XYZ file of C-alpha atoms in Angstrom:
178
model
C -22.218 122.189 -23.950
C -25.962 122.327 -22.833
C -26.754 122.122 -19.185
C -28.604 118.826 -19.776
C -25.387 117.233 -21.270
C -23.379 118.531 -18.163
C -25.913 117.314 -15.753
C -26.825 113.787 -17.156
C -23.531 112.270 -16.404
C -23.427 113.803 -12.896
C -27.020 112.618 -12.082
C -26.188 109.115 -13.302
C -23.007 109.018 -10.975
C -25.035 110.309 -8.091
C -27.632 107.804 -8.643
C -25.092 104.954 -8.738
C -23.219 106.119 -5.674
C -26.321 106.303 -3.691
C -27.335 102.849 -4.584
C -23.629 101.598 -3.988
C -22.986 103.333 -0.739
C -23.642 100.476 1.514
C -21.271 98.319 -0.497
C -18.708 100.949 -0.645
C -18.782 101.482 3.277
C -18.292 97.670 3.641
C -15.356 97.363 1.195
C -13.213 100.539 1.669
C -11.749 102.032 4.786
C -13.163 105.475 4.395
C -16.097 107.069 6.274
C -19.317 108.016 4.464
C -18.255 111.717 5.029
C -15.106 111.284 2.931
C -17.040 109.852 0.136
C -19.754 112.582 0.279
C -17.084 115.342 -0.012
C -15.546 113.371 -2.899
C -18.734 112.966 -4.712
C -20.005 116.725 -4.122
C -16.389 117.990 -5.238
C -16.515 115.915 -8.387
C -19.967 117.024 -9.176
C -19.017 120.501 -8.717
C -16.065 120.265 -11.024
C -18.333 118.457 -13.693
C -21.142 121.056 -13.460
C -18.666 123.901 -14.055
C -17.200 122.487 -17.425
C -17.129 124.754 -20.432
C -16.447 123.571 -24.020
C -12.880 124.495 -25.004
C -14.081 125.317 -28.606
C -16.908 127.595 -27.190
C -14.435 129.420 -24.977
C -12.098 129.990 -27.887
C -14.782 131.900 -29.707
C -15.429 134.286 -26.578
C -13.701 137.560 -26.774
C -13.539 137.742 -22.954
C -11.129 134.853 -22.769
C -7.752 135.877 -21.557
C -5.248 135.784 -24.459
C -2.847 133.561 -22.416
C -5.565 131.167 -21.454
C -6.692 130.934 -25.037
C -3.156 130.113 -26.237
C -2.878 127.373 -23.631
C -6.428 125.890 -24.714
C -5.290 125.982 -28.312
C -2.170 124.180 -27.498
C -4.268 121.582 -25.406
C -6.252 120.902 -28.676
C -2.900 120.245 -30.575
C -1.704 117.904 -27.767
C -4.990 116.078 -27.794
C -4.922 115.566 -31.541
C -1.225 114.242 -31.321
C -2.253 111.815 -28.528
C -5.181 110.528 -30.537
C -3.522 110.361 -34.042
C 0.093 109.389 -33.055
C -0.159 107.580 -29.768
C -3.593 106.029 -30.479
C -4.950 107.136 -27.297
C -8.959 106.998 -26.969
C -10.794 109.845 -28.719
C -13.190 110.699 -26.188
C -14.478 113.889 -24.626
C -11.684 114.176 -22.006
C -9.761 117.435 -22.040
C -12.200 118.943 -24.508
C -13.848 120.951 -21.517
C -12.429 123.640 -19.266
C -12.996 124.269 -15.558
C -11.952 127.535 -13.737
C -11.464 126.312 -10.015
C -10.192 129.729 -8.844
C -7.751 128.109 -6.557
C -4.121 127.020 -6.464
C -5.112 123.408 -6.400
C -8.083 121.347 -7.509
C -7.484 118.926 -4.435
C -5.152 118.470 -1.501
C -3.649 115.201 -0.751
C -2.721 114.052 2.749
C 0.370 111.858 2.847
C 1.099 110.158 6.172
C 4.067 107.983 7.267
C 4.578 106.243 10.688
C 7.334 108.350 12.563
C 10.795 107.702 11.267
C 9.557 105.635 8.144
C 9.514 106.275 4.514
C 6.735 103.864 3.781
C 3.291 105.812 3.417
C 0.212 104.681 4.982
C -2.232 103.470 2.186
C -5.911 104.131 2.092
C -8.183 101.788 -0.011
C -11.169 102.600 -1.917
C -13.676 100.557 -4.000
C -13.035 102.329 -7.346
C -9.265 103.157 -7.293
C -7.833 100.427 -5.139
C -5.145 101.342 -2.492
C -3.223 104.592 -2.665
C -0.576 106.402 -0.585
C -2.763 109.424 -0.195
C -6.187 110.804 0.655
C -7.551 113.659 -1.462
C -9.873 116.339 -0.353
C -11.635 119.149 -2.244
C -11.162 121.454 0.601
C -7.895 122.161 2.239
C -9.277 122.628 5.815
C -10.542 119.022 5.553
C -7.141 117.867 4.521
C -5.438 119.798 7.269
C -7.934 118.516 9.747
C -6.969 114.828 8.838
C -3.406 115.685 8.867
C -3.705 117.056 12.421
C -5.471 113.971 13.544
C -2.826 111.686 12.099
C -0.113 113.702 13.592
C -1.622 113.215 17.083
C -1.491 109.413 16.215
C 2.346 109.828 15.636
C 2.394 109.989 11.906
C 4.641 112.413 9.934
C 2.152 114.276 7.589
C 2.204 116.309 4.619
C -0.705 118.198 2.795
C 0.273 118.507 -0.920
C -1.707 120.493 -3.515
C -2.797 118.478 -6.617
C -2.947 120.588 -9.700
C -4.491 117.710 -11.767
C -7.513 115.586 -11.298
C -8.392 112.455 -12.990
C -11.476 110.145 -12.755
C -9.386 107.306 -14.174
C -11.401 107.043 -17.328
C -14.648 106.682 -15.529
C -15.734 110.272 -16.877
C -14.484 112.834 -19.430
C -12.003 114.802 -17.354
C -11.836 118.467 -18.016
C -8.800 120.639 -18.304
C -8.323 122.747 -15.154
C -7.137 126.393 -14.574
C -4.645 124.835 -12.006
C -2.946 122.800 -14.812
C -1.785 125.925 -16.476
C -0.064 127.461 -13.517
C 3.335 126.076 -14.485
C 4.908 126.307 -17.824
């Protein structure tokens, strides 16, 4: 995949979000710094994408990873032909994060409760977690919430989805577990 093709969606997203930032600030319950880390983390992932087909042609690709990438092609084909899922460019690219998780989710409940706190966002609505691309940021929020008498958990996430807004890549973190 060419650098121009990788960069064009990223620039489009950045421009859209910069224009929409005032609206995002009014409509959600997250600070601009949260959105900033989310945007930069997403752009970093999107700019590291490598074509699965190109990777499979390279001799330097680990044989186990090559086997998993070949299987992902078969799974995608089944999803498109048998389940009639959209035939887009999702899962046709790969990103090596070099980490154990792609994001870390903070989950918080009031003390002695099983009902999680919800965070609301313009694009994804309200969800029972808050995701961070850096574990340190997730742990910082967990500590702050614990000081406010919440029980907290920081959980690694091995998968990442843009909920259909962009072509999601396969991630090395997805292949950690058989």
